[in-house]
Amino acid sequence: MSEGHIEVKGLRKEYGELIAVDGIDFTVRKGQVFSLLGPNGAGKTTTVEILECLRTPSAGEVRILGMGLEQSSKIKRRVGVLPQGFNAFDRLTVKENVDYFAGMFDDPVDTEELLRWVKLEKRKKELFKNLSGGMKQRVGIAMSLVNDPEIVFLDEPTTGLDPGARRDVWRMVQGLRDQGKTVLLTTHYMEEAEALSDYICIMNKGRIICRGTPREIINEHGADPVAIVKAAGDKGLEALIGRFPDCSLMEDNLKVPIHNSRRIADILNILDDAEVHYDEVIIKKSTLEDVFLKLTGEELRGGEEDEE
Ligand SMILES: Nc1ncnc2c1ncn2[C@@H]1O[C@H](COP(=O)(O)OP(=O)(O)O)[C@@H](O)[C@H]1O
Ligand SMILES: [Mg+2]
């Protein structure tokens, strides 16, 4: 165990009878955005909090930057943490909160510059409690970076944020990657994992059920792409149904699996010959959500739903 920034072998965590993490192995390489993707209760937070030296494992080996968990105070100096459901001191300003954390380290970064980086320089004198959810999350990201960490742990950084605020966080994750930092992200949003990650482990019930780059996972476990023909109220779809017995009809949309690209031309020709008036023909690839559904028979959805 040496090459990765994070090395995990046979990691297990039990809470009484409950096995929250059930023997997992993975390696995170320097400079990667690595995601643990899975529904609520999968064991993501337990896993990252062990790596952050906040919880102790029941069994298994962990190395962070080449160090074992017994060197927790050294590890903590070189990693940054945005915990799930992050909150700061409500009655302190943005700058005061960030300065407070920076003050815990011997050689902190310039917090003015950090606040510019998370686009909060104009808000630095506002009380934390008066910020929007997205701004609060950016304060949390700033706090995780005060010690210029080599590894940043972001546990569900976008849960509960609106789409705009979510994109802001995505840009920051990409910015961290551009700076060469290693990012360990947890999320239950498949499109987030797909958009940001160099490598993904999909977790369910304490185990890693599949792993790879987003493309590898979809290529290995995804189904064929489908052509979706939207032809509201047109009866001409019968021609397609007759020709492709493996198609399925959902309301006014016909789904045709695309085993090979010739089928796309066939579909368009049949629509043309039958003079079908269609609104759209969309070719849709499998997503990570389809993969998760196939592997577990369950939807990749959290119990708590998005607010704001
Ligand atoms: N401190 C704890 N004590 C007891 N059970 C816990 C504790 N933390 C988490 N769990 C349980 O462990 C399982 C995994 O939880 P968690 O690691 O938070 O998953 P995730 O972050 O993927 O939602 C869940 O069943 C959860 O209820
Ligand atoms: Mg969690």
Coordinates of N, CA and C in Angstrom, one line a residue, residues 91-307:
R91 N -23.7 33.5 14.5 CA -23.6 34.9 14.9 C -22.2 35.5 14.6
L92 N -21.4 34.7 13.9 CA -20.1 35.3 13.4 C -20.3 35.6 12.0
T93 N -19.5 36.6 11.5 CA -19.5 36.9 10.1 C -18.8 35.8 9.3
V94 N -18.9 35.9 8.0 CA -18.2 34.9 7.1 C -16.7 34.9 7.4
K95 N -16.1 36.1 7.4 CA -14.7 36.3 7.6 C -14.3 35.8 9.0
E96 N -15.1 36.1 10.0 CA -14.7 35.7 11.3 C -14.7 34.1 11.4
N97 N -15.7 33.5 10.8 CA -15.8 32.0 10.8 C -14.5 31.5 10.2
V98 N -14.2 32.0 9.0 CA -13.0 31.4 8.2 C -11.7 31.7 9.0
D99 N -11.6 32.9 9.5 CA -10.4 33.3 10.3 C -10.3 32.4 11.6
Y100 N -11.4 32.0 12.2 CA -11.4 31.2 13.4 C -10.7 29.9 13.0
F101 N -11.1 29.3 11.9 CA -10.6 28.0 11.5 C -9.1 28.1 11.1
A102 N -8.8 29.2 10.4 CA -7.4 29.4 9.9 C -6.5 29.5 11.1
G103 N -7.0 30.1 12.2 CA -6.2 30.3 13.4 C -5.8 29.0 14.1
M104 N -6.4 27.9 13.7 CA -6.0 26.6 14.3 C -4.8 26.0 13.7
F105 N -4.3 26.6 12.6 CA -3.2 26.0 11.9 C -2.0 26.9 12.0
D106 N -0.8 26.3 11.9 CA 0.4 27.1 12.0 C 0.7 28.0 10.8
D107 N 0.3 27.5 9.7 CA 0.7 28.2 8.4 C -0.5 28.3 7.5
P108 N -1.6 29.0 7.9 CA -2.8 29.1 7.1 C -2.6 29.9 5.9
V109 N -3.5 29.7 4.9 CA -3.5 30.5 3.7 C -4.1 31.9 4.0
D110 N -3.9 32.8 3.1 CA -4.5 34.2 3.2 C -6.0 34.1 3.0
T111 N -6.8 34.4 4.1 CA -8.2 34.1 4.1 C -8.9 35.1 3.2
E112 N -8.4 36.3 3.0 CA -9.0 37.3 2.0 C -9.0 36.6 0.6
E113 N -7.8 36.1 0.3 CA -7.7 35.5 -1.0 C -8.7 34.3 -1.2
L114 N -8.7 33.5 -0.1 CA -9.6 32.3 -0.1 C -11.1 32.8 -0.3
L115 N -11.5 33.9 0.4 CA -12.9 34.3 0.2 C -13.1 34.8 -1.2
R116 N -12.1 35.4 -1.8 CA -12.3 35.8 -3.2 C -12.5 34.5 -4.1
W117 N -11.7 33.5 -3.7 CA -11.8 32.2 -4.5 C -13.1 31.6 -4.5
V118 N -13.8 31.6 -3.3 CA -15.1 31.0 -3.2 C -16.2 32.1 -3.5
K119 N -15.8 33.2 -4.0 CA -16.7 34.3 -4.4 C -17.6 34.8 -3.3
L120 N -16.9 35.0 -2.2 CA -17.7 35.6 -1.0 C -17.1 36.9 -0.5
E121 N -16.1 37.5 -1.3 CA -15.4 38.7 -0.8 C -16.4 39.8 -0.5
K122 N -17.5 39.8 -1.2 CA -18.5 40.9 -1.0 C -19.4 40.6 0.2
R123 N -19.4 39.4 0.7 CA -20.3 39.0 1.8 C -19.5 38.8 3.1
K124 N -18.2 39.1 3.1 CA -17.4 38.7 4.2 C -17.8 39.3 5.5
K125 N -18.6 40.4 5.5 CA -19.0 41.0 6.8 C -20.4 40.6 7.2
E126 N -21.0 39.7 6.4 CA -22.4 39.3 6.7 C -22.4 38.2 7.8
L127 N -23.4 38.2 8.6 CA -23.5 37.1 9.5 C -23.8 35.8 8.8
F128 N -23.2 34.7 9.3 CA -23.4 33.4 8.6 C -24.8 33.0 8.5
K129 N -25.6 33.4 9.6 CA -27.0 32.9 9.6 C -27.8 33.6 8.5
N130 N -27.4 34.7 8.0 CA -28.2 35.5 7.0 C -27.8 35.0 5.5
L131 N -27.0 34.1 5.4 CA -26.6 33.7 4.0 C -27.5 32.7 3.4
S132 N -27.6 32.6 2.1 CA -28.3 31.5 1.4 C -27.6 30.2 1.6
G133 N -28.3 29.1 1.3 CA -27.8 27.8 1.4 C -26.5 27.6 0.6
G134 N -26.5 28.1 -0.6 CA -25.3 28.0 -1.4 C -24.1 28.7 -0.9
M135 N -24.4 29.9 -0.3 CA -23.3 30.7 0.2 C -22.7 30.0 1.5
K136 N -23.6 29.5 2.3 CA -23.2 28.8 3.5 C -22.2 27.6 3.1
Q137 N -22.6 26.9 2.1 CA -21.8 25.8 1.6 C -20.4 26.3 1.1
R138 N -20.4 27.5 0.5 CA -19.1 28.0 0.0 C -18.3 28.5 1.2
V139 N -18.9 28.9 2.3 CA -18.1 29.2 3.5 C -17.5 27.9 4.0
G140 N -18.3 26.8 4.0 CA -17.8 25.5 4.4 C -16.6 25.1 3.5
I141 N -16.7 25.3 2.2 CA -15.6 24.9 1.4 C -14.4 25.8 1.7
A142 N -14.6 27.1 1.9 CA -13.4 27.9 2.3 C -12.8 27.4 3.6
M143 N -13.7 27.0 4.6 CA -13.1 26.5 5.9 C -12.3 25.2 5.7
S144 N -12.7 24.4 4.7 CA -12.0 23.2 4.5 C -10.7 23.4 3.8
L145 N -10.4 24.6 3.4 CA -9.2 24.9 2.6 C -8.2 25.8 3.3
V146 N -8.5 26.2 4.6 CA -7.6 27.2 5.3 C -6.2 26.7 5.4
N147 N -6.0 25.3 5.5 CA -4.7 24.8 5.7 C -4.0 24.3 4.4
D148 N -4.6 24.8 3.2 CA -4.1 24.4 1.9 C -3.9 22.9 1.9
P149 N -5.0 22.1 2.1 CA -4.8 20.7 2.2 C -4.5 20.0 0.9
E150 N -3.9 18.8 1.0 CA -3.6 18.0 -0.1 C -4.8 17.2 -0.5
I151 N -5.6 16.8 0.5 CA -6.8 16.0 0.2 C -8.0 16.8 0.8
V152 N -9.1 16.9 0.0 CA -10.3 17.6 0.5 C -11.4 16.6 0.5
F153 N -12.1 16.4 1.6 CA -13.2 15.6 1.7 C -14.5 16.4 1.7
L154 N -15.3 16.2 0.7 CA -16.6 16.9 0.6 C -17.7 15.9 0.7
D155 N -18.4 16.0 1.8 CA -19.5 15.0 2.1 C -20.8 15.6 1.7
E156 N -21.4 15.1 0.6 CA -22.7 15.6 0.1 C -22.7 17.2 0.0
P157 N -21.8 17.7 -0.7 CA -21.6 19.2 -0.7 C -22.8 19.9 -1.4
T158 N -23.6 19.2 -2.2 CA -24.7 19.9 -2.9 C -26.1 19.5 -2.5
T159 N -26.2 18.7 -1.5 CA -27.5 18.2 -1.0 C -28.3 19.4 -0.6
G160 N -29.5 19.6 -1.1 CA -30.4 20.6 -0.6 C -30.2 22.0 -1.4
L161 N -29.2 22.0 -2.3 CA -29.0 23.3 -3.0 C -29.8 23.4 -4.3
D162 N -30.1 24.6 -4.7 CA -30.8 24.7 -5.9 C -29.8 24.5 -7.1
P163 N -30.3 24.3 -8.3 CA -29.4 24.0 -9.4 C -28.3 25.0 -9.6
G164 N -28.5 26.3 -9.5 CA -27.5 27.3 -9.7 C -26.4 27.2 -8.6
A165 N -26.8 27.0 -7.4 CA -25.8 26.9 -6.3 C -25.0 25.6 -6.4
R166 N -25.7 24.6 -6.9 CA -25.1 23.3 -7.1 C -23.9 23.4 -8.2
R167 N -24.3 24.2 -9.3 CA -23.2 24.4 -10.3 C -22.0 25.1 -9.8
D168 N -22.3 26.1 -8.9 CA -21.2 26.9 -8.3 C -20.2 25.9 -7.5
V169 N -20.8 25.0 -6.8 CA -20.0 24.0 -6.1 C -19.3 23.1 -7.0
W170 N -19.9 22.7 -8.1 CA -19.3 21.9 -9.1 C -18.0 22.6 -9.7
R171 N -18.2 23.9 -10.0 CA -17.0 24.7 -10.5 C -15.9 24.7 -9.5
M172 N -16.2 24.8 -8.2 CA -15.2 24.8 -7.2 C -14.5 23.4 -7.1
V173 N -15.2 22.4 -7.2 CA -14.6 21.0 -7.2 C -13.6 20.9 -8.4
Q174 N -14.1 21.4 -9.6 CA -13.2 21.4 -10.7 C -12.0 22.3 -10.5
G175 N -12.2 23.4 -9.8 CA -11.1 24.3 -9.5 C -10.0 23.6 -8.6
L176 N -10.5 22.9 -7.6 CA -9.6 22.1 -6.7 C -8.8 21.1 -7.5
R177 N -9.5 20.5 -8.4 CA -8.8 19.5 -9.2 C -7.7 20.1 -10.1
D178 N -8.1 21.3 -10.6 CA -7.1 22.1 -11.5 C -5.9 22.4 -10.6
Q179 N -6.1 22.7 -9.3 CA -4.9 23.0 -8.4 C -4.1 21.7 -8.0
G180 N -4.6 20.6 -8.5 CA -3.8 19.3 -8.2 C -4.2 18.7 -6.9
K181 N -5.3 19.2 -6.3 CA -5.7 18.6 -5.0 C -6.4 17.3 -5.3
T182 N -6.4 16.4 -4.3 CA -7.2 15.2 -4.4 C -8.5 15.5 -3.7
V183 N -9.6 15.1 -4.4 CA -10.9 15.4 -3.8 C -11.7 14.0 -3.6
L184 N -12.1 13.8 -2.4 CA -13.0 12.7 -2.2 C -14.4 13.2 -1.9
L185 N -15.3 12.9 -2.8 CA -16.6 13.5 -2.8 C -17.6 12.4 -2.5
T186 N -18.6 12.7 -1.7 CA -19.7 11.7 -1.6 C -21.0 12.4 -2.1
T187 N -21.8 11.7 -2.8 CA -23.1 12.2 -3.3 C -24.1 11.1 -3.5
H188 N -25.4 11.5 -3.5 CA -26.4 10.6 -4.0 C -27.0 11.0 -5.3
Y189 N -26.3 12.1 -5.9 CA -26.8 12.6 -7.3 C -25.9 11.9 -8.3
M190 N -26.5 11.1 -9.1 CA -25.7 10.4 -10.1 C -25.2 11.3 -11.2
E191 N -25.9 12.3 -11.5 CA -25.4 13.2 -12.6 C -24.2 14.0 -12.1
E192 N -24.2 14.3 -10.8 CA -23.1 15.0 -10.2 C -21.8 14.1 -10.2
A193 N -22.0 12.9 -9.8 CA -20.8 12.0 -9.9 C -20.4 11.8 -11.3
E194 N -21.3 11.7 -12.2 CA -20.9 11.5 -13.6 C -20.2 12.7 -14.2
A195 N -20.7 13.9 -13.8 CA -20.1 15.1 -14.3 C -18.7 15.4 -13.7
L196 N -18.5 15.1 -12.5 CA -17.3 15.6 -11.8 C -16.2 14.5 -11.6
S197 N -16.5 13.3 -11.6 CA -15.5 12.3 -11.1 C -14.6 11.7 -12.1
D198 N -13.3 11.5 -11.7 CA -12.4 10.7 -12.5 C -12.6 9.2 -12.2
Y199 N -13.1 8.9 -11.0 CA -13.3 7.5 -10.6 C -14.5 7.5 -9.7
I200 N -15.3 6.5 -9.8 CA -16.5 6.3 -8.9 C -16.6 5.0 -8.3
C201 N -16.9 4.9 -7.0 CA -17.3 3.6 -6.4 C -18.8 3.8 -6.1
I202 N -19.6 2.9 -6.6 CA -21.0 3.0 -6.2 C -21.2 2.1 -5.0
M203 N -21.7 2.7 -3.9 CA -21.9 2.0 -2.7 C -23.4 1.7 -2.4
N204 N -23.7 0.5 -1.8 CA -25.0 0.2 -1.4 C -24.9 -0.7 -0.2
K205 N -25.6 -0.4 0.8 CA -25.7 -1.3 2.0 C -24.3 -1.7 2.5
G206 N -23.4 -0.7 2.6 CA -22.1 -1.0 3.2 C -21.0 -1.6 2.2
R207 N -21.5 -1.9 1.0 CA -20.5 -2.5 0.1 C -20.3 -1.7 -1.2
I208 N -19.2 -1.9 -1.9 CA -19.0 -1.3 -3.2 C -19.5 -2.2 -4.2
I209 N -20.6 -1.8 -4.9 CA -21.2 -2.8 -5.9 C -20.7 -2.6 -7.3
C210 N -20.0 -1.5 -7.6 CA -19.3 -1.4 -8.9 C -18.4 -0.2 -8.9
R211 N -17.4 -0.2 -9.7 CA -16.4 0.9 -9.7 C -15.8 1.1 -11.1
G212 N -15.3 2.3 -11.3 CA -14.6 2.6 -12.6 C -14.8 4.1 -12.9
T213 N -14.3 4.4 -14.1 CA -14.6 5.8 -14.5 C -16.0 5.8 -14.9
P214 N -16.7 7.0 -15.0 CA -18.1 7.0 -15.3 C -18.3 6.2 -16.7
R215 N -17.4 6.5 -17.6 CA -17.6 5.8 -18.9 C -17.5 4.3 -18.8
E216 N -16.5 3.8 -18.0 CA -16.3 2.4 -17.8 C -17.6 1.8 -17.2
I217 N -18.1 2.4 -16.2 CA -19.3 1.9 -15.5 C -20.4 1.8 -16.4
I218 N -20.7 2.8 -17.2 CA -21.8 2.8 -18.1 C -21.6 1.8 -19.2
N219 N -20.4 1.7 -19.8 CA -20.1 0.8 -20.8 C -20.3 -0.7 -20.3
E220 N -19.8 -0.9 -19.1 CA -19.9 -2.3 -18.6 C -21.3 -2.7 -18.2
H221 N -22.0 -1.8 -17.5 CA -23.2 -2.2 -16.9 C -24.5 -1.6 -17.5
G222 N -24.2 -0.6 -18.3 CA -25.4 0.1 -18.9 C -26.1 -0.7 -20.0
A223 N -27.3 -0.4 -20.3 CA -28.0 -1.1 -21.4 C -27.7 -0.4 -22.7
D224 N -28.2 -0.9 -23.8 CA -28.1 -0.2 -25.1 C -28.7 1.2 -25.0
P225 N -28.2 2.1 -25.8 CA -29.0 3.4 -25.9 C -30.4 3.1 -26.5
V226 N -31.3 4.1 -26.2 CA -32.6 3.9 -26.8 C -32.9 5.2 -27.6
A227 N -33.7 4.9 -28.7 CA -34.3 6.1 -29.4 C -35.7 6.3 -28.9
I228 N -35.9 7.5 -28.5 CA -37.3 7.9 -28.0 C -37.9 8.7 -29.1
V229 N -39.0 8.2 -29.6 CA -39.8 8.9 -30.6 C -41.0 9.5 -30.0
K230 N -41.0 10.8 -30.0 CA -42.1 11.6 -29.5 C -43.0 12.0 -30.6
A231 N -44.2 11.4 -30.7 CA -45.1 11.7 -31.8 C -46.5 11.8 -31.2
A232 N -46.8 12.9 -30.5 CA -48.1 13.0 -29.8 C -49.3 12.8 -30.7
G233 N -50.0 11.8 -30.4 CA -51.3 11.6 -31.1 C -51.2 11.0 -32.5
D234 N -50.0 10.7 -33.0 CA -49.9 10.1 -34.3 C -50.0 8.6 -34.3
K235 N -50.9 8.1 -35.0 CA -51.1 6.6 -35.1 C -50.1 5.9 -35.9
G236 N -49.3 6.7 -36.6 CA -48.3 6.0 -37.5 C -47.2 5.3 -36.9
L237 N -47.1 5.4 -35.5 CA -46.1 4.7 -34.8 C -46.3 3.2 -35.0
E238 N -47.5 2.7 -35.4 CA -47.7 1.3 -35.6 C -46.7 0.7 -36.5
A239 N -46.2 1.5 -37.5 CA -45.2 1.0 -38.5 C -43.9 0.6 -37.8
L240 N -43.6 1.5 -36.8 CA -42.4 1.2 -36.0 C -42.5 0.0 -35.1
I241 N -43.7 -0.1 -34.5 CA -44.0 -1.2 -33.5 C -44.0 -2.5 -34.3
G242 N -44.5 -2.5 -35.5 CA -44.5 -3.7 -36.3 C -43.1 -4.2 -36.6
R243 N -42.2 -3.2 -36.8 CA -40.9 -3.5 -37.3 C -39.9 -3.9 -36.2
F244 N -40.1 -3.3 -35.0 CA -39.2 -3.5 -33.9 C -40.0 -4.1 -32.7
P245 N -40.0 -5.4 -32.6 CA -40.8 -6.1 -31.6 C -40.3 -5.8 -30.2
D246 N -39.0 -5.4 -30.1 CA -38.4 -5.1 -28.8 C -38.7 -3.7 -28.3
C247 N -39.5 -3.0 -29.0 CA -39.8 -1.6 -28.6 C -40.8 -1.6 -27.5
S248 N -41.0 -0.4 -26.8 CA -42.0 -0.3 -25.8 C -42.7 1.1 -25.9
L249 N -44.0 1.1 -25.6 CA -44.7 2.3 -25.8 C -45.0 2.9 -24.4
M250 N -44.7 4.2 -24.2 CA -45.0 4.8 -23.0 C -45.7 6.1 -23.3
E251 N -47.0 6.1 -23.0 CA -47.9 7.2 -23.4 C -47.7 7.4 -24.9
D252 N -47.3 8.6 -25.3 CA -47.2 8.9 -26.7 C -45.8 8.7 -27.2
N253 N -44.9 8.2 -26.3 CA -43.5 8.0 -26.7 C -43.2 6.5 -26.9
L254 N -42.5 6.3 -28.0 CA -42.0 5.0 -28.3 C -40.6 4.9 -28.1
K255 N -40.2 3.8 -27.3 CA -38.8 3.6 -27.1 C -38.3 2.4 -27.9
V256 N -37.2 2.6 -28.6 CA -36.6 1.6 -29.4 C -35.2 1.4 -29.0
P257 N -34.8 0.2 -28.5 CA -33.4 0.0 -28.2 C -32.5 0.1 -29.5
I258 N -31.4 0.7 -29.3 CA -30.4 0.8 -30.4 C -29.3 -0.1 -30.3
H259 N -29.4 -1.3 -30.9 CA -28.4 -2.3 -30.7 C -27.2 -1.9 -31.6
N260 N -27.5 -1.3 -32.7 CA -26.4 -0.8 -33.6 C -26.9 0.4 -34.3
S261 N -26.0 1.2 -34.7 CA -26.3 2.6 -35.2 C -27.2 2.6 -36.5
R262 N -27.2 1.4 -37.2 CA -28.0 1.3 -38.4 C -29.5 1.5 -38.0
R263 N -29.8 1.1 -36.8 CA -31.2 1.2 -36.4 C -31.8 2.7 -36.4
I264 N -30.8 3.6 -36.2 CA -31.3 5.0 -36.1 C -31.8 5.4 -37.5
A265 N -31.0 5.0 -38.5 CA -31.4 5.4 -39.9 C -32.7 4.6 -40.3
D266 N -32.8 3.4 -39.8 CA -34.0 2.6 -40.1 C -35.3 3.3 -39.5
I267 N -35.1 3.7 -38.3 CA -36.2 4.4 -37.6 C -36.7 5.6 -38.4
L268 N -35.7 6.4 -38.8 CA -36.0 7.7 -39.5 C -36.6 7.4 -40.8
N269 N -36.2 6.3 -41.5 CA -36.7 6.0 -42.8 C -38.2 5.5 -42.7
I270 N -38.4 4.7 -41.6 CA -39.8 4.2 -41.4 C -40.7 5.3 -41.1
L271 N -40.3 6.2 -40.3 CA -41.1 7.4 -39.9 C -41.4 8.2 -41.2
D272 N -40.4 8.3 -42.0 CA -40.6 9.1 -43.3 C -41.6 8.4 -44.2
D273 N -41.4 7.0 -44.4 CA -42.2 6.3 -45.3 C -43.7 6.3 -44.9
A274 N -43.9 6.2 -43.5 CA -45.2 6.1 -43.0 C -45.8 7.5 -42.8
E275 N -45.0 8.5 -43.2 CA -45.5 9.9 -43.0 C -46.0 10.3 -41.6
V276 N -45.2 9.8 -40.6 CA -45.5 10.0 -39.2 C -45.1 11.5 -38.9
H277 N -46.0 12.2 -38.2 CA -45.6 13.5 -37.7 C -45.1 13.4 -36.3
Y278 N -43.8 13.4 -36.2 CA -43.1 13.3 -34.9 C -42.6 14.6 -34.4
D279 N -42.6 14.8 -33.1 CA -42.1 16.1 -32.5 C -40.6 16.0 -32.3
E280 N -40.1 14.8 -31.9 CA -38.7 14.7 -31.6 C -38.3 13.2 -31.7
V281 N -37.0 13.0 -32.1 CA -36.4 11.7 -31.9 C -35.1 11.9 -31.1
I282 N -35.1 11.3 -30.0 CA -33.9 11.6 -29.1 C -33.2 10.2 -28.9
I283 N -31.9 10.3 -29.0 CA -31.1 9.1 -28.7 C -30.5 9.3 -27.3
K284 N -30.9 8.4 -26.4 CA -30.5 8.6 -25.0 C -29.6 7.4 -24.6
K285 N -28.4 7.7 -24.0 CA -27.5 6.7 -23.5 C -27.9 6.3 -22.1
S286 N -27.5 5.1 -21.7 CA -27.7 4.8 -20.3 C -27.0 5.7 -19.3
T287 N -27.6 6.0 -18.2 CA -26.9 6.8 -17.2 C -26.5 5.9 -16.0
L288 N -25.8 6.5 -15.0 CA -25.4 5.8 -13.8 C -26.7 5.4 -13.1
E289 N -27.7 6.2 -13.2 CA -28.9 5.8 -12.5 C -29.5 4.5 -13.0
D290 N -29.5 4.4 -14.3 CA -29.9 3.1 -14.9 C -29.1 1.9 -14.4
V291 N -27.7 2.2 -14.3 CA -26.8 1.1 -13.8 C -27.2 0.8 -12.4
F292 N -27.4 1.8 -11.6 CA -27.7 1.5 -10.2 C -29.0 0.7 -10.1
L293 N -30.0 1.1 -10.9 CA -31.3 0.4 -10.9 C -31.1 -1.1 -11.3
K294 N -30.3 -1.3 -12.3 CA -30.1 -2.6 -12.8 C -29.3 -3.5 -11.7
L295 N -28.3 -2.9 -11.1 CA -27.5 -3.7 -10.1 C -28.3 -4.0 -8.8
T296 N -29.2 -3.1 -8.4 CA -29.8 -3.2 -7.1 C -31.3 -3.4 -7.1
G297 N -31.9 -3.0 -8.3 CA -33.4 -3.1 -8.3 C -34.0 -1.9 -7.6
E298 N -33.1 -0.9 -7.1 CA -33.7 0.2 -6.4 C -33.3 1.5 -7.0
E299 N -34.2 2.5 -6.8 CA -33.9 3.8 -7.4 C -32.8 4.5 -6.5
L300 N -31.9 5.2 -7.2 CA -30.8 5.9 -6.4 C -31.4 7.3 -5.9
R301 N -32.2 7.2 -4.9 CA -32.8 8.4 -4.3 C -32.6 8.4 -2.8
G302 N -32.3 9.6 -2.3 CA -32.2 9.7 -0.9 C -33.5 9.7 -0.2
G303 N -33.5 9.4 1.1 CA -34.8 9.5 1.9 C -35.2 11.0 2.1
E304 N -34.2 11.7 2.5 CA -34.5 13.2 2.7 C -34.4 13.8 1.4
E305 N -35.4 14.7 1.1 CA -35.4 15.2 -0.3 C -34.9 16.7 -0.3
D306 N -34.7 17.2 -1.5 CA -34.1 18.5 -1.7 C -35.0 19.6 -1.2
E307 N -34.4 20.5 -0.4 CA -35.2 21.6 0.0 C -34.7 22.9 -0.8

